[in-house]
PDB file of C-alpha atoms in Angstrom:
ATOM      1  CA  UNK A   1       6.321   1.358  11.681  1.00 95.00           C
ATOM      2  CA  UNK A   2       5.854   5.056  11.071  1.00 94.00           C
ATOM      3  CA  UNK A   3       6.764   8.394  12.592  1.00 92.00           C
ATOM      4  CA  UNK A   4       4.349  11.363  12.562  1.00 89.00           C
ATOM      5  CA  UNK A   5       0.593  11.725  12.331  1.00 88.00           C
ATOM      6  CA  UNK A   6       0.688  12.901   8.702  1.00 88.00           C
ATOM      7  CA  UNK A   7       2.517   9.739   7.674  1.00 91.00           C
ATOM      8  CA  UNK A   8      -0.032   7.569   9.514  1.00 90.00           C
ATOM      9  CA  UNK A   9      -2.882   8.753   7.296  1.00 88.00           C
ATOM     10  CA  UNK A  10      -1.020   7.775   4.126  1.00 90.00           C
ATOM     11  CA  UNK A  11       0.139   4.463   5.594  1.00 92.00           C
ATOM     12  CA  UNK A  12      -3.431   3.485   6.435  1.00 92.00           C
ATOM     13  CA  UNK A  13      -4.499   4.240   2.858  1.00 92.00           C
ATOM     14  CA  UNK A  14      -1.783   1.883   1.637  1.00 93.00           C
ATOM     15  CA  UNK A  15      -2.751  -0.743   4.206  1.00 93.00           C
ATOM     16  CA  UNK A  16      -6.373  -0.690   3.017  1.00 93.00           C
ATOM     17  CA  UNK A  17      -5.498  -0.945  -0.664  1.00 93.00           C
ATOM     18  CA  UNK A  18      -2.923  -3.688   0.011  1.00 93.00           C
ATOM     19  CA  UNK A  19      -5.433  -5.671   2.052  1.00 91.00           C
ATOM     20  CA  UNK A  20      -7.967  -5.376  -0.771  1.00 92.00           C
ATOM     21  CA  UNK A  21      -5.470  -7.133  -3.050  1.00 91.00           C
ATOM     22  CA  UNK A  22      -4.200  -9.560  -0.417  1.00 92.00           C
ATOM     23  CA  UNK A  23      -7.116 -10.283   1.928  1.00 91.00           C
ATOM     24  CA  UNK A  24      -5.169 -13.211   3.381  1.00 91.00           C
ATOM     25  CA  UNK A  25      -2.570 -10.800   4.837  1.00 89.00           C
ATOM     26  CA  UNK A  26      -2.896  -8.664   7.934  1.00 87.00           C
ATOM     27  CA  UNK A  27      -0.900  -5.444   8.224  1.00 90.00           C
ATOM     28  CA  UNK A  28      -0.577  -3.675  11.567  1.00 91.00           C
ATOM     29  CA  UNK A  29       0.958  -0.268  12.227  1.00 93.00           C
ATOM     30  CA  UNK A  30       3.045   0.986  15.113  1.00 93.00           C
ATOM     31  CA  UNK A  31       4.102   4.546  15.898  1.00 93.00           C
ATOM     32  CA  UNK A  32       7.809   5.216  16.372  1.00 92.00           C
ATOM     33  CA  UNK A  33       9.067   7.844  18.803  1.00 90.00           C
ATOM     34  CA  UNK A  34      11.360  10.579  17.480  1.00 88.00           C
ATOM     35  CA  UNK A  35      13.927   9.687  20.143  1.00 88.00           C
ATOM     36  CA  UNK A  36      13.910   6.010  19.031  1.00 93.00           C
ATOM     37  CA  UNK A  37      13.724   6.245  15.254  1.00 92.00           C
ATOM     38  CA  UNK A  38      15.590   3.059  14.383  1.00 95.00           C
ATOM     39  CA  UNK A  39      14.897   1.115  17.570  1.00 95.00           C
ATOM     40  CA  UNK A  40      11.763  -0.808  16.468  1.00 96.00           C
ATOM     41  CA  UNK A  41      13.497  -1.960  13.279  1.00 96.00           C
ATOM     42  CA  UNK A  42      16.625  -3.069  15.091  1.00 96.00           C
ATOM     43  CA  UNK A  43      14.592  -4.861  17.752  1.00 96.00           C
ATOM     44  CA  UNK A  44      12.669  -6.692  14.989  1.00 95.00           C
ATOM     45  CA  UNK A  45       9.384  -5.184  16.198  1.00 96.00           C
ATOM     46  CA  UNK A  46       8.482  -3.985  12.689  1.00 96.00           C
ATOM     47  CA  UNK A  47       9.402  -5.194   9.194  1.00 96.00           C
ATOM     48  CA  UNK A  48       9.249  -1.783   7.518  1.00 96.00           C
ATOM     49  CA  UNK A  49       9.319   1.704   8.956  1.00 96.00           C
ATOM     50  CA  UNK A  50       8.638   5.126   7.435  1.00 96.00           C
ATOM     51  CA  UNK A  51      11.118   7.537   8.983  1.00 96.00           C
ATOM     52  CA  UNK A  52      12.201  11.159   8.531  1.00 95.00           C
ATOM     53  CA  UNK A  53      15.412  11.374   6.539  1.00 96.00           C
ATOM     54  CA  UNK A  54      18.327  11.272   6.625  1.00 97.00           C
ATOM     55  CA  UNK A  55      18.853   7.680   7.716  1.00 97.00           C
ATOM     56  CA  UNK A  56      22.494   6.717   7.150  1.00 97.00           C
ATOM     57  CA  UNK A  57      22.939   3.513   9.133  1.00 97.00           C
ATOM     58  CA  UNK A  58      25.081   0.622   7.849  1.00 96.00           C
ATOM     59  CA  UNK A  59      22.527  -1.995   8.933  1.00 97.00           C
ATOM     60  CA  UNK A  60      19.500  -0.244   7.395  1.00 97.00           C
ATOM     61  CA  UNK A  61      18.388   0.327   3.793  1.00 97.00           C
ATOM     62  CA  UNK A  62      16.459   3.418   2.675  1.00 97.00           C
ATOM     63  CA  UNK A  63      13.788   3.078  -0.003  1.00 94.00           C
ATOM     64  CA  UNK A  64      11.259   5.366  -1.683  1.00 91.00           C
ATOM     65  CA  UNK A  65       9.967   8.584  -0.139  1.00 93.00           C
ATOM     66  CA  UNK A  66       6.301   8.413   0.896  1.00 91.00           C
ATOM     67  CA  UNK A  67       5.757  11.989   2.082  1.00 91.00           C
ATOM     68  CA  UNK A  68       7.578  15.301   1.701  1.00 94.00           C
ATOM     69  CA  UNK A  69       6.549  18.394   3.643  1.00 94.00           C
ATOM     70  CA  UNK A  70       7.962  21.855   4.273  1.00 95.00           C
ATOM     71  CA  UNK A  71      10.307  22.190   7.234  1.00 95.00           C
ATOM     72  CA  UNK A  72       9.358  25.201   9.357  1.00 96.00           C
ATOM     73  CA  UNK A  73      10.785  27.002  12.365  1.00 97.00           C
ATOM     74  CA  UNK A  74       8.514  26.599  15.392  1.00 97.00           C
ATOM     75  CA  UNK A  75       8.670  29.595  17.739  1.00 97.00           C
ATOM     76  CA  UNK A  76       6.675  31.078  20.567  1.00 97.00           C
ATOM     77  CA  UNK A  77       3.851  33.304  19.282  1.00 96.00           C
ATOM     78  CA  UNK A  78       5.449  36.300  21.023  1.00 96.00           C
ATOM     79  CA  UNK A  79       8.900  35.548  19.541  1.00 96.00           C
ATOM     80  CA  UNK A  80      10.652  38.313  17.567  1.00 95.00           C
ATOM     81  CA  UNK A  81      10.556  36.128  14.420  1.00 96.00           C
ATOM     82  CA  UNK A  82       6.949  34.969  14.710  1.00 96.00           C
ATOM     83  CA  UNK A  83       5.585  37.466  12.171  1.00 94.00           C
ATOM     84  CA  UNK A  84       8.349  37.065   9.587  1.00 94.00           C
ATOM     85  CA  UNK A  85       7.414  35.899   6.099  1.00 94.00           C
ATOM     86  CA  UNK A  86      10.747  34.022   5.925  1.00 95.00           C
ATOM     87  CA  UNK A  87      13.498  33.330   8.442  1.00 95.00           C
ATOM     88  CA  UNK A  88      17.148  33.447   7.379  1.00 94.00           C
ATOM     89  CA  UNK A  89      20.051  31.638   9.069  1.00 90.00           C
ATOM     90  CA  UNK A  90      21.496  34.995  10.141  1.00 91.00           C
ATOM     91  CA  UNK A  91      18.342  35.541  12.241  1.00 93.00           C
ATOM     92  CA  UNK A  92      19.021  32.416  14.283  1.00 93.00           C
ATOM     93  CA  UNK A  93      22.518  32.763  15.692  1.00 91.00           C
ATOM     94  CA  UNK A  94      21.255  33.626  19.183  1.00 92.00           C
ATOM     95  CA  UNK A  95      18.656  30.860  19.363  1.00 95.00           C
ATOM     96  CA  UNK A  96      18.697  27.563  21.248  1.00 96.00           C
ATOM     97  CA  UNK A  97      17.571  24.690  19.011  1.00 96.00           C
ATOM     98  CA  UNK A  98      15.573  21.890  20.593  1.00 97.00           C
ATOM     99  CA  UNK A  99      15.960  18.283  19.437  1.00 96.00           C
ATOM    100  CA  UNK A 100      14.825  14.921  20.733  1.00 94.00           C
ATOM    101  CA  UNK A 101      17.522  13.040  22.578  1.00 93.00           C
ATOM    102  CA  UNK A 102      19.424  10.121  21.025  1.00 91.00           C
ATOM    103  CA  UNK A 103      19.081  11.345  17.433  1.00 93.00           C
ATOM    104  CA  UNK A 104      22.235  10.758  15.333  1.00 93.00           C
ATOM    105  CA  UNK A 105      24.575  13.725  14.957  1.00 93.00           C
ATOM    106  CA  UNK A 106      24.214  13.607  11.158  1.00 95.00           C
ATOM    107  CA  UNK A 107      20.413  13.923  11.505  1.00 95.00           C
ATOM    108  CA  UNK A 108      20.750  17.008  13.687  1.00 94.00           C
ATOM    109  CA  UNK A 109      23.350  18.599  11.399  1.00 93.00           C
ATOM    110  CA  UNK A 110      21.070  18.033   8.402  1.00 94.00           C
ATOM    111  CA  UNK A 111      18.123  19.827  10.011  1.00 94.00           C
ATOM    112  CA  UNK A 112      19.985  22.684  11.720  1.00 93.00           C
ATOM    113  CA  UNK A 113      19.592  25.895   9.690  1.00 90.00           C
ATOM    114  CA  UNK A 114      22.944  27.151  10.999  1.00 88.00           C
ATOM    115  CA  UNK A 115      26.159  25.209  11.395  1.00 81.00           C
ATOM    116  CA  UNK A 116      27.718  24.063  14.603  1.00 73.00           C
ATOM    117  CA  UNK A 117      29.483  25.174  16.733  1.00 74.00           C
ATOM    118  CA  UNK A 118      27.553  28.416  16.174  1.00 75.00           C
ATOM    119  CA  UNK A 119      24.249  26.674  16.935  1.00 82.00           C
ATOM    120  CA  UNK A 120      23.277  26.042  20.549  1.00 92.00           C
ATOM    121  CA  UNK A 121      21.442  22.739  20.931  1.00 94.00           C
ATOM    122  CA  UNK A 122      19.359  21.368  23.809  1.00 96.00           C
ATOM    123  CA  UNK A 123      18.077  17.792  23.961  1.00 96.00           C
ATOM    124  CA  UNK A 124      14.691  16.773  25.353  1.00 96.00           C
ATOM    125  CA  UNK A 125      12.936  13.404  25.790  1.00 95.00           C
ATOM    126  CA  UNK A 126      10.608  13.789  22.804  1.00 92.00           C
ATOM    127  CA  UNK A 127       8.508  15.863  20.417  1.00 93.00           C
ATOM    128  CA  UNK A 128       5.805  16.934  22.875  1.00 93.00           C
ATOM    129  CA  UNK A 129       8.430  18.224  25.306  1.00 96.00           C
ATOM    130  CA  UNK A 130      10.058  20.154  22.463  1.00 96.00           C
ATOM    131  CA  UNK A 131       6.777  21.918  21.664  1.00 96.00           C
ATOM    132  CA  UNK A 132       6.206  22.680  25.351  1.00 96.00           C
ATOM    133  CA  UNK A 133       9.634  24.301  25.599  1.00 97.00           C
ATOM    134  CA  UNK A 134       9.005  26.316  22.426  1.00 97.00           C
ATOM    135  CA  UNK A 135       5.710  27.746  23.715  1.00 96.00           C
ATOM    136  CA  UNK A 136       7.389  28.649  27.011  1.00 96.00           C
ATOM    137  CA  UNK A 137      10.062  30.611  25.139  1.00 95.00           C
ATOM    138  CA  UNK A 138      12.967  28.299  26.021  1.00 96.00           C
ATOM    139  CA  UNK A 139      14.051  27.615  22.461  1.00 97.00           C
ATOM    140  CA  UNK A 140      13.009  27.024  18.863  1.00 97.00           C
ATOM    141  CA  UNK A 141      12.802  23.860  16.810  1.00 97.00           C
ATOM    142  CA  UNK A 142      12.495  22.655  13.230  1.00 96.00           C
ATOM    143  CA  UNK A 143       9.196  20.903  12.529  1.00 96.00           C
ATOM    144  CA  UNK A 144       7.228  19.604   9.586  1.00 94.00           C
ATOM    145  CA  UNK A 145       4.348  21.650   8.199  1.00 94.00           C
ATOM    146  CA  UNK A 146       1.889  19.118   9.657  1.00 92.00           C
ATOM    147  CA  UNK A 147       2.639  20.525  13.123  1.00 93.00           C
ATOM    148  CA  UNK A 148       0.383  23.529  12.539  1.00 88.00           C
ATOM    149  CA  UNK A 149      -2.613  21.286  11.801  1.00 89.00           C
ATOM    150  CA  UNK A 150      -1.996  18.029  13.649  1.00 89.00           C
ATOM    151  CA  UNK A 151      -0.158  19.247  16.766  1.00 89.00           C
ATOM    152  CA  UNK A 152      -1.589  22.753  17.325  1.00 87.00           C
ATOM    153  CA  UNK A 153      -1.345  24.431  20.693  1.00 90.00           C
ATOM    154  CA  UNK A 154      -1.834  27.966  22.012  1.00 92.00           C
ATOM    155  CA  UNK A 155       1.260  30.106  21.752  1.00 93.00           C
ATOM    156  CA  UNK A 156       2.924  28.149  18.929  1.00 96.00           C
ATOM    157  CA  UNK A 157       3.731  29.667  15.527  1.00 96.00           C
ATOM    158  CA  UNK A 158       5.540  28.113  12.558  1.00 96.00           C
ATOM    159  CA  UNK A 159       7.563  30.260  10.148  1.00 96.00           C
ATOM    160  CA  UNK A 160       8.983  29.306   6.705  1.00 96.00           C
ATOM    161  CA  UNK A 161      12.760  29.109   6.323  1.00 95.00           C
ATOM    162  CA  UNK A 162      14.828  30.560   3.472  1.00 93.00           C
ATOM    163  CA  UNK A 163      15.618  27.871   0.910  1.00 92.00           C
ATOM    164  CA  UNK A 164      12.379  26.045   1.705  1.00 91.00           C
ATOM    165  CA  UNK A 165      13.953  22.934   3.300  1.00 93.00           C
ATOM    166  CA  UNK A 166      11.800  19.818   3.583  1.00 94.00           C
ATOM    167  CA  UNK A 167      11.149  16.894   5.862  1.00 93.00           C
ATOM    168  CA  UNK A 168      11.145  13.746   3.738  1.00 95.00           C
ATOM    169  CA  UNK A 169       9.769  10.459   5.078  1.00 95.00           C
ATOM    170  CA  UNK A 170      10.990   7.260   3.435  1.00 95.00           C
ATOM    171  CA  UNK A 171      10.585   3.516   3.807  1.00 96.00           C
ATOM    172  CA  UNK A 172      13.440   1.918   5.758  1.00 97.00           C
ATOM    173  CA  UNK A 173      14.172  -1.746   6.511  1.00 97.00           C
ATOM    174  CA  UNK A 174      16.891  -3.977   7.906  1.00 97.00           C
ATOM    175  CA  UNK A 175      19.479  -4.561   5.183  1.00 96.00           C
ATOM    176  CA  UNK A 176      19.227  -8.088   3.823  1.00 93.00           C
ATOM    177  CA  UNK A 177      16.183  -8.861   5.960  1.00 93.00           C
ATOM    178  CA  UNK A 178      13.133  -7.925   3.912  1.00 93.00           C
ATOM    179  CA  UNK A 179      10.667 -10.802   4.069  1.00 92.00           C
ATOM    180  CA  UNK A 180       8.329 -11.662   1.200  1.00 92.00           C
ATOM    181  CA  UNK A 181       5.249  -9.934   2.644  1.00 92.00           C
ATOM    182  CA  UNK A 182       7.152  -6.772   3.550  1.00 93.00           C
ATOM    183  CA  UNK A 183       8.641  -6.745   0.046  1.00 94.00           C
ATOM    184  CA  UNK A 184       5.150  -7.121  -1.449  1.00 93.00           C
ATOM    185  CA  UNK A 185       3.884  -4.202   0.630  1.00 93.00           C
ATOM    186  CA  UNK A 186       6.873  -2.078  -0.391  1.00 93.00           C
ATOM    187  CA  UNK A 187       6.266  -2.817  -4.078  1.00 92.00           C
ATOM    188  CA  UNK A 188       2.587  -2.048  -3.627  1.00 92.00           C
ATOM    189  CA  UNK A 189       3.459   1.339  -2.100  1.00 90.00           C
ATOM    190  CA  UNK A 190       5.819   2.158  -4.972  1.00 86.00           C
ATOM    191  CA  UNK A 191       3.268   1.085  -7.589  1.00 85.00           C
ATOM    192  CA  UNK A 192       0.546   3.147  -5.908  1.00 77.00           C
ATOM    193  CA  UNK A 193       2.678   6.270  -6.448  1.00 57.00           C
ATOM    194  CA  UNK A 194       1.470   7.784  -3.196  1.00 47.00           C
ATOM    195  CA  UNK A 195       4.017  10.563  -2.790  1.00 46.00           C
ATOM    196  CA  UNK A 196       1.973  13.522  -1.490  1.00 46.00           C
ATOM    197  CA  UNK A 197       3.521  16.822  -0.564  1.00 49.00           C
ATOM    198  CA  UNK A 198       2.202  18.668   2.484  1.00 48.00           C
ATOM    199  CA  UNK A 199       2.985  22.388   2.584  1.00 45.00           C
TER     200      UNK A 199
END
């Protein structure tokens, strides 16, 4: 399992190199929705998943980071902050932050540039809806740097945030339930040292 288009490219590289070493094994990939990050793992639909951190669930184990990218503020192109070189938390106290529904509170708190209860938060079904709301001027959201290249749309601008926060994507699996093939793939990923940074 994986979440985000940037992660998919790196996963497929690992799949190809793993298959070259283990031609008897077949590895398939499955995209995970932002609003259902842990669902495929818990439903036993995938053996491993690469998810945006933090993941702090008692039934799941977090392993090595595969990809780290800059976290940016996505705003409407006509937004007052769109031309800033850097955005500071003090600039954001009047903004509505958009998040996918059903994300854990700790995940939201981690990615909010300002603390609750000061931050106003609105929940939407998923990532595409979040971007649609941003471009219509109904809020702002925190996105990975890949958004500018892999999810571009007219009227959307991404601005760096003070402190240069990141989105980190790590391997996650069901605690105590890592089968032999999944373990072999995980060790292959770690040995391949594929930890690119996208900025």
